Amino acid sequence: MQTLSNINVQLNDAPLDQDAFLVIDNVSKVYPTPSGPHVVLDGVNLSVREGEFVCIIGHSGCGKSTLLDMVSGFRQPTEGQVRLQSEPIVKPGPDRMVVFQNYSLLPWFTAFENIYLGIDSVWPDKPKAEKEAIARDHLALVGLAEAADKKPKQLSGGMKQRVCIARALALRPQVLILDEPFGALDPITREELQEELLKIWTEHQVTVLMITHDIDEALLLADRLVMMTNGPAAKVGEILEISFPRPRNRSRVMESPLYYELRNYALDFLYRRCAHDDVE
Amino acid sequence: MATNISTRPRSNPYAPNWGSKIIKALTNFVPTLVAIVVFLLIWQLLCSGPNATLPGPIQVLQDTWDPLIIDPFFQGDGTDQGLFWQLAASLKRVAIGYFLAAIVGIALGILVGVSTIMFRALDPIFQVLRTIPPLAWLPISLAAMRDAQPAAIFVIFITAIWPIIINTGVGVQNIPQDYNNVAKVLQLSKPKYFVKVLLPATVPYIFTGLKIAIGLSWLAIVAAEMLTGGVGIGFFIWDAYNSGAISEVILAILYVGLVGLLLDKLITFIGKLVLPED
């Protein structure tokens, strides 16, 4: 066993803070199948502070996306409850904006119109000029002021994902939910967008829940890394505190000795203790 | 030897010039032309014997040149009209029936696409009714309307509506889940969802239905008019056949084909204008 001198790990039997900003309270998800019930998640507990950046990591099929779907409201837990500011989540809404991996921009609208659509839906009574200003500001925030009138087909993958982030942030969500947002991007674009997200999060202090497959991404961005056990019947295995001082930048994080301890700890969890049976 | 540097602006070798464009058009057109000539030759050969029952192409041209081909705008009494007016009368019936079918068909298609209950209720009925041949509707239509003109229009309507309903319904059901998820997160109002997500996502399917429908309408009108009479290309063909003017029948059939092609191109063209470009 490793010495945990510098590493702060929260085990899954820690008591749940019932009054936290976002509470995932003993959530289970079971799907009935012809061959009996299929348990995807089994008693997941997690509390998230306001303004916290939480990454969730785990092998494919461990129900990470199912868990986030219950925070965004697309699915309901079979047992347990997800609460945002003590209110149970029952349906999707603009207070919990989702950035999907596959962009989900409407192809018949320009970048600007895609962002404006959300603003217009959430604040129908604001004057048009103000709504347009919000859309323009958020395009500028992600560095796409020039691309306002381009259709998604004319944008690269990285640019599309920037538009999605702008669309989400423009609605001032309480929680920003990202489901492997950079998974489909090339490594260089991915690093750029990670740094951009870090900057935006520092400025907005929005609460972020993000699924990732990339330990380095989590170590750069997150305050805590939630490591899930393997499915079926997945639960929170351990939660790793990532205590690098903020503001962070990639080189300073990577130079820290703690970086390798955390990285090795997470790798050990994922590839030894929770090794996937069907991985070669 | 003096090197002679030309200062004349030379044409960009990569820009397509008119010469090459014409050559390209010719290489596309020549095979078509050859095929037409071969077809006419075979036709002429088959119909040149003493016992031939149908006129060859030269015979058709001789018989119909004056007055049918050179004076399509001729206006006489009753059904004695130039071919332009015959076609115009048929097109007018098609236009009314098709337009009504488009409005009702798109509305019904959206209804069955959006509502599972409506789909379960209406889809089996549509599946049965759509297989009924257009002319089978004519007797009911005549009995109900008691007039040839609206009866013919109803036949067009009932022929054109099924592909429009079915394609629109499929289009609505196939709206990508991603777009619906976005609409849910943004909590788009029903009218906004309809205009900003549902319609743009469904338009390509609607136009597939409209394109199939225009072809079927044109097929149906010729048959319907043969039975209902009056001015119109269908009755013109039937009338010509009854007077033994087979050359006129053949000319009219050729025009029917050309107009059908133009109608198809017209809907494709409108579709290109309306569709969000890819």
mmCIF file with all atom_site columns, N, CA and C in Angstrom, chain B residues 78-106:
data_model
loop_
_atom_site.group_PDB
_atom_site.id
_atom_site.type_symbol
_atom_site.label_atom_id
_atom_site.label_alt_id
_atom_site.label_comp_id
_atom_site.label_asym_id
_atom_site.label_entity_id
_atom_site.label_seq_id
_atom_site.pdbx_PDB_ins_code
_atom_site.Cartn_x
_atom_site.Cartn_y
_atom_site.Cartn_z
_atom_site.occupancy
_atom_site.B_iso_or_equiv
_atom_site.pdbx_formal_charge
_atom_site.auth_seq_id
_atom_site.auth_comp_id
_atom_site.auth_asym_id
_atom_site.auth_atom_id
_atom_site.pdbx_PDB_model_num
ATOM 1  N N  . GLY B 1 78  ? -65.244 24.785 -76.821 1.00 0.00 ? 78  GLY B N  1
ATOM 2  C CA . GLY B 1 78  ? -65.306 23.624 -75.940 1.00 0.00 ? 78  GLY B CA 1
ATOM 3  C C  . GLY B 1 78  ? -63.936 23.039 -75.673 1.00 0.00 ? 78  GLY B C  1
ATOM 4  N N  . THR B 1 79  ? -63.802 21.731 -75.969 1.00 0.00 ? 79  THR B N  1
ATOM 5  C CA . THR B 1 79  ? -62.536 21.067 -75.706 1.00 0.00 ? 79  THR B CA 1
ATOM 6  C C  . THR B 1 79  ? -61.561 21.225 -76.864 1.00 0.00 ? 79  THR B C  1
ATOM 7  N N  . ASP B 1 80  ? -61.908 21.961 -77.857 1.00 0.00 ? 80  ASP B N  1
ATOM 8  C CA . ASP B 1 80  ? -61.045 22.150 -79.031 1.00 0.00 ? 80  ASP B CA 1
ATOM 9  C C  . ASP B 1 80  ? -60.052 23.267 -78.739 1.00 0.00 ? 80  ASP B C  1
ATOM 10 N N  . GLN B 1 81  ? -59.041 22.950 -77.961 1.00 0.00 ? 81  GLN B N  1
ATOM 11 C CA . GLN B 1 81  ? -58.064 23.962 -77.525 1.00 0.00 ? 81  GLN B CA 1
ATOM 12 C C  . GLN B 1 81  ? -56.656 23.513 -77.908 1.00 0.00 ? 81  GLN B C  1
ATOM 13 N N  . GLY B 1 82  ? -55.736 24.488 -77.996 1.00 0.00 ? 82  GLY B N  1
ATOM 14 C CA . GLY B 1 82  ? -54.329 24.161 -78.260 1.00 0.00 ? 82  GLY B CA 1
ATOM 15 C C  . GLY B 1 82  ? -53.749 23.373 -77.100 1.00 0.00 ? 82  GLY B C  1
ATOM 16 N N  . LEU B 1 83  ? -52.611 22.705 -77.367 1.00 0.00 ? 83  LEU B N  1
ATOM 17 C CA . LEU B 1 83  ? -52.027 21.829 -76.352 1.00 0.00 ? 83  LEU B CA 1
ATOM 18 C C  . LEU B 1 83  ? -51.599 22.605 -75.110 1.00 0.00 ? 83  LEU B C  1
ATOM 19 N N  . PHE B 1 84  ? -51.200 23.862 -75.285 1.00 0.00 ? 84  PHE B N  1
ATOM 20 C CA . PHE B 1 84  ? -50.808 24.664 -74.121 1.00 0.00 ? 84  PHE B CA 1
ATOM 21 C C  . PHE B 1 84  ? -51.967 24.786 -73.148 1.00 0.00 ? 84  PHE B C  1
ATOM 22 N N  . TRP B 1 85  ? -53.169 25.062 -73.701 1.00 0.00 ? 85  TRP B N  1
ATOM 23 C CA . TRP B 1 85  ? -54.336 25.232 -72.831 1.00 0.00 ? 85  TRP B CA 1
ATOM 24 C C  . TRP B 1 85  ? -54.759 23.916 -72.203 1.00 0.00 ? 85  TRP B C  1
ATOM 25 N N  . GLN B 1 86  ? -54.599 22.818 -72.967 1.00 0.00 ? 86  GLN B N  1
ATOM 26 C CA . GLN B 1 86  ? -54.906 21.506 -72.397 1.00 0.00 ? 86  GLN B CA 1
ATOM 27 C C  . GLN B 1 86  ? -54.015 21.223 -71.196 1.00 0.00 ? 86  GLN B C  1
ATOM 28 N N  . LEU B 1 87  ? -52.700 21.474 -71.389 1.00 0.00 ? 87  LEU B N  1
ATOM 29 C CA . LEU B 1 87  ? -51.757 21.227 -70.292 1.00 0.00 ? 87  LEU B CA 1
ATOM 30 C C  . LEU B 1 87  ? -52.029 22.174 -69.129 1.00 0.00 ? 87  LEU B C  1
ATOM 31 N N  . ALA B 1 88  ? -52.348 23.455 -69.476 1.00 0.00 ? 88  ALA B N  1
ATOM 32 C CA . ALA B 1 88  ? -52.588 24.438 -68.410 1.00 0.00 ? 88  ALA B CA 1
ATOM 33 C C  . ALA B 1 88  ? -53.783 24.029 -67.563 1.00 0.00 ? 88  ALA B C  1
ATOM 34 N N  . ALA B 1 89  ? -54.840 23.498 -68.231 1.00 0.00 ? 89  ALA B N  1
ATOM 35 C CA . ALA B 1 89  ? -56.020 23.086 -67.474 1.00 0.00 ? 89  ALA B CA 1
ATOM 36 C C  . ALA B 1 89  ? -55.671 21.947 -66.519 1.00 0.00 ? 89  ALA B C  1
ATOM 37 N N  . SER B 1 90  ? -54.874 20.981 -67.027 1.00 0.00 ? 90  SER B N  1
ATOM 38 C CA . SER B 1 90  ? -54.476 19.866 -66.164 1.00 0.00 ? 90  SER B CA 1
ATOM 39 C C  . SER B 1 90  ? -53.609 20.356 -65.010 1.00 0.00 ? 90  SER B C  1
ATOM 40 N N  . LEU B 1 91  ? -52.672 21.252 -65.330 1.00 0.00 ? 91  LEU B N  1
ATOM 41 C CA . LEU B 1 91  ? -51.768 21.761 -64.298 1.00 0.00 ? 91  LEU B CA 1
ATOM 42 C C  . LEU B 1 91  ? -52.541 22.519 -63.219 1.00 0.00 ? 91  LEU B C  1
ATOM 43 N N  . LYS B 1 92  ? -53.592 23.215 -63.642 1.00 0.00 ? 92  LYS B N  1
ATOM 44 C CA . LYS B 1 92  ? -54.365 23.976 -62.664 1.00 0.00 ? 92  LYS B CA 1
ATOM 45 C C  . LYS B 1 92  ? -55.031 23.025 -61.671 1.00 0.00 ? 92  LYS B C  1
ATOM 46 N N  . ARG B 1 93  ? -55.607 21.934 -62.194 1.00 0.00 ? 93  ARG B N  1
ATOM 47 C CA . ARG B 1 93  ? -56.218 20.949 -61.291 1.00 0.00 ? 93  ARG B CA 1
ATOM 48 C C  . ARG B 1 93  ? -55.181 20.361 -60.360 1.00 0.00 ? 93  ARG B C  1
ATOM 49 N N  . VAL B 1 94  ? -54.029 20.008 -60.927 1.00 0.00 ? 94  VAL B N  1
ATOM 50 C CA . VAL B 1 94  ? -52.962 19.436 -60.095 1.00 0.00 ? 94  VAL B CA 1
ATOM 51 C C  . VAL B 1 94  ? -52.542 20.436 -59.029 1.00 0.00 ? 94  VAL B C  1
ATOM 52 N N  . ALA B 1 95  ? -52.410 21.701 -59.435 1.00 0.00 ? 95  ALA B N  1
ATOM 53 C CA . ALA B 1 95  ? -51.931 22.706 -58.483 1.00 0.00 ? 95  ALA B CA 1
ATOM 54 C C  . ALA B 1 95  ? -52.869 22.815 -57.295 1.00 0.00 ? 95  ALA B C  1
ATOM 55 N N  . ILE B 1 96  ? -54.183 22.863 -57.563 1.00 0.00 ? 96  ILE B N  1
ATOM 56 C CA . ILE B 1 96  ? -55.134 23.015 -56.450 1.00 0.00 ? 96  ILE B CA 1
ATOM 57 C C  . ILE B 1 96  ? -55.094 21.786 -55.546 1.00 0.00 ? 96  ILE B C  1
ATOM 58 N N  . GLY B 1 97  ? -55.204 20.610 -56.157 1.00 0.00 ? 97  GLY B N  1
ATOM 59 C CA . GLY B 1 97  ? -55.227 19.381 -55.362 1.00 0.00 ? 97  GLY B CA 1
ATOM 60 C C  . GLY B 1 97  ? -53.931 19.182 -54.585 1.00 0.00 ? 97  GLY B C  1
ATOM 61 N N  . TYR B 1 98  ? -52.827 19.467 -55.247 1.00 0.00 ? 98  TYR B N  1
ATOM 62 C CA . TYR B 1 98  ? -51.515 19.262 -54.635 1.00 0.00 ? 98  TYR B CA 1
ATOM 63 C C  . TYR B 1 98  ? -51.294 20.241 -53.499 1.00 0.00 ? 98  TYR B C  1
ATOM 64 N N  . PHE B 1 99  ? -51.704 21.479 -53.711 1.00 0.00 ? 99  PHE B N  1
ATOM 65 C CA . PHE B 1 99  ? -51.524 22.507 -52.681 1.00 0.00 ? 99  PHE B CA 1
ATOM 66 C C  . PHE B 1 99  ? -52.316 22.150 -51.420 1.00 0.00 ? 99  PHE B C  1
ATOM 67 N N  . LEU B 1 100 ? -53.578 21.728 -51.620 1.00 0.00 ? 100 LEU B N  1
ATOM 68 C CA . LEU B 1 100 ? -54.395 21.311 -50.469 1.00 0.00 ? 100 LEU B CA 1
ATOM 69 C C  . LEU B 1 100 ? -53.764 20.103 -49.781 1.00 0.00 ? 100 LEU B C  1
ATOM 70 N N  . ALA B 1 101 ? -53.274 19.149 -50.587 1.00 0.00 ? 101 ALA B N  1
ATOM 71 C CA . ALA B 1 101 ? -52.660 17.948 -50.017 1.00 0.00 ? 101 ALA B CA 1
ATOM 72 C C  . ALA B 1 101 ? -51.425 18.320 -49.207 1.00 0.00 ? 101 ALA B C  1
ATOM 73 N N  . ALA B 1 102 ? -50.661 19.308 -49.698 1.00 0.00 ? 102 ALA B N  1
ATOM 74 C CA . ALA B 1 102 ? -49.447 19.712 -48.985 1.00 0.00 ? 102 ALA B CA 1
ATOM 75 C C  . ALA B 1 102 ? -49.813 20.290 -47.620 1.00 0.00 ? 102 ALA B C  1
ATOM 76 N N  . ILE B 1 103 ? -50.811 21.164 -47.583 1.00 0.00 ? 103 ILE B N  1
ATOM 77 C CA . ILE B 1 103 ? -51.179 21.800 -46.313 1.00 0.00 ? 103 ILE B CA 1
ATOM 78 C C  . ILE B 1 103 ? -51.701 20.754 -45.326 1.00 0.00 ? 103 ILE B C  1
ATOM 79 N N  . VAL B 1 104 ? -52.694 19.959 -45.764 1.00 0.00 ? 104 VAL B N  1
ATOM 80 C CA . VAL B 1 104 ? -53.286 18.969 -44.861 1.00 0.00 ? 104 VAL B CA 1
ATOM 81 C C  . VAL B 1 104 ? -52.258 17.890 -44.520 1.00 0.00 ? 104 VAL B C  1
ATOM 82 N N  . GLY B 1 105 ? -51.474 17.481 -45.523 1.00 0.00 ? 105 GLY B N  1
ATOM 83 C CA . GLY B 1 105 ? -50.511 16.394 -45.317 1.00 0.00 ? 105 GLY B CA 1
ATOM 84 C C  . GLY B 1 105 ? -49.420 16.767 -44.338 1.00 0.00 ? 105 GLY B C  1
ATOM 85 N N  . ILE B 1 106 ? -48.866 17.985 -44.465 1.00 0.00 ? 106 ILE B N  1
ATOM 86 C CA . ILE B 1 106 ? -47.819 18.403 -43.541 1.00 0.00 ? 106 ILE B CA 1
ATOM 87 C C  . ILE B 1 106 ? -48.390 18.502 -42.122 1.00 0.00 ? 106 ILE B C  1
#
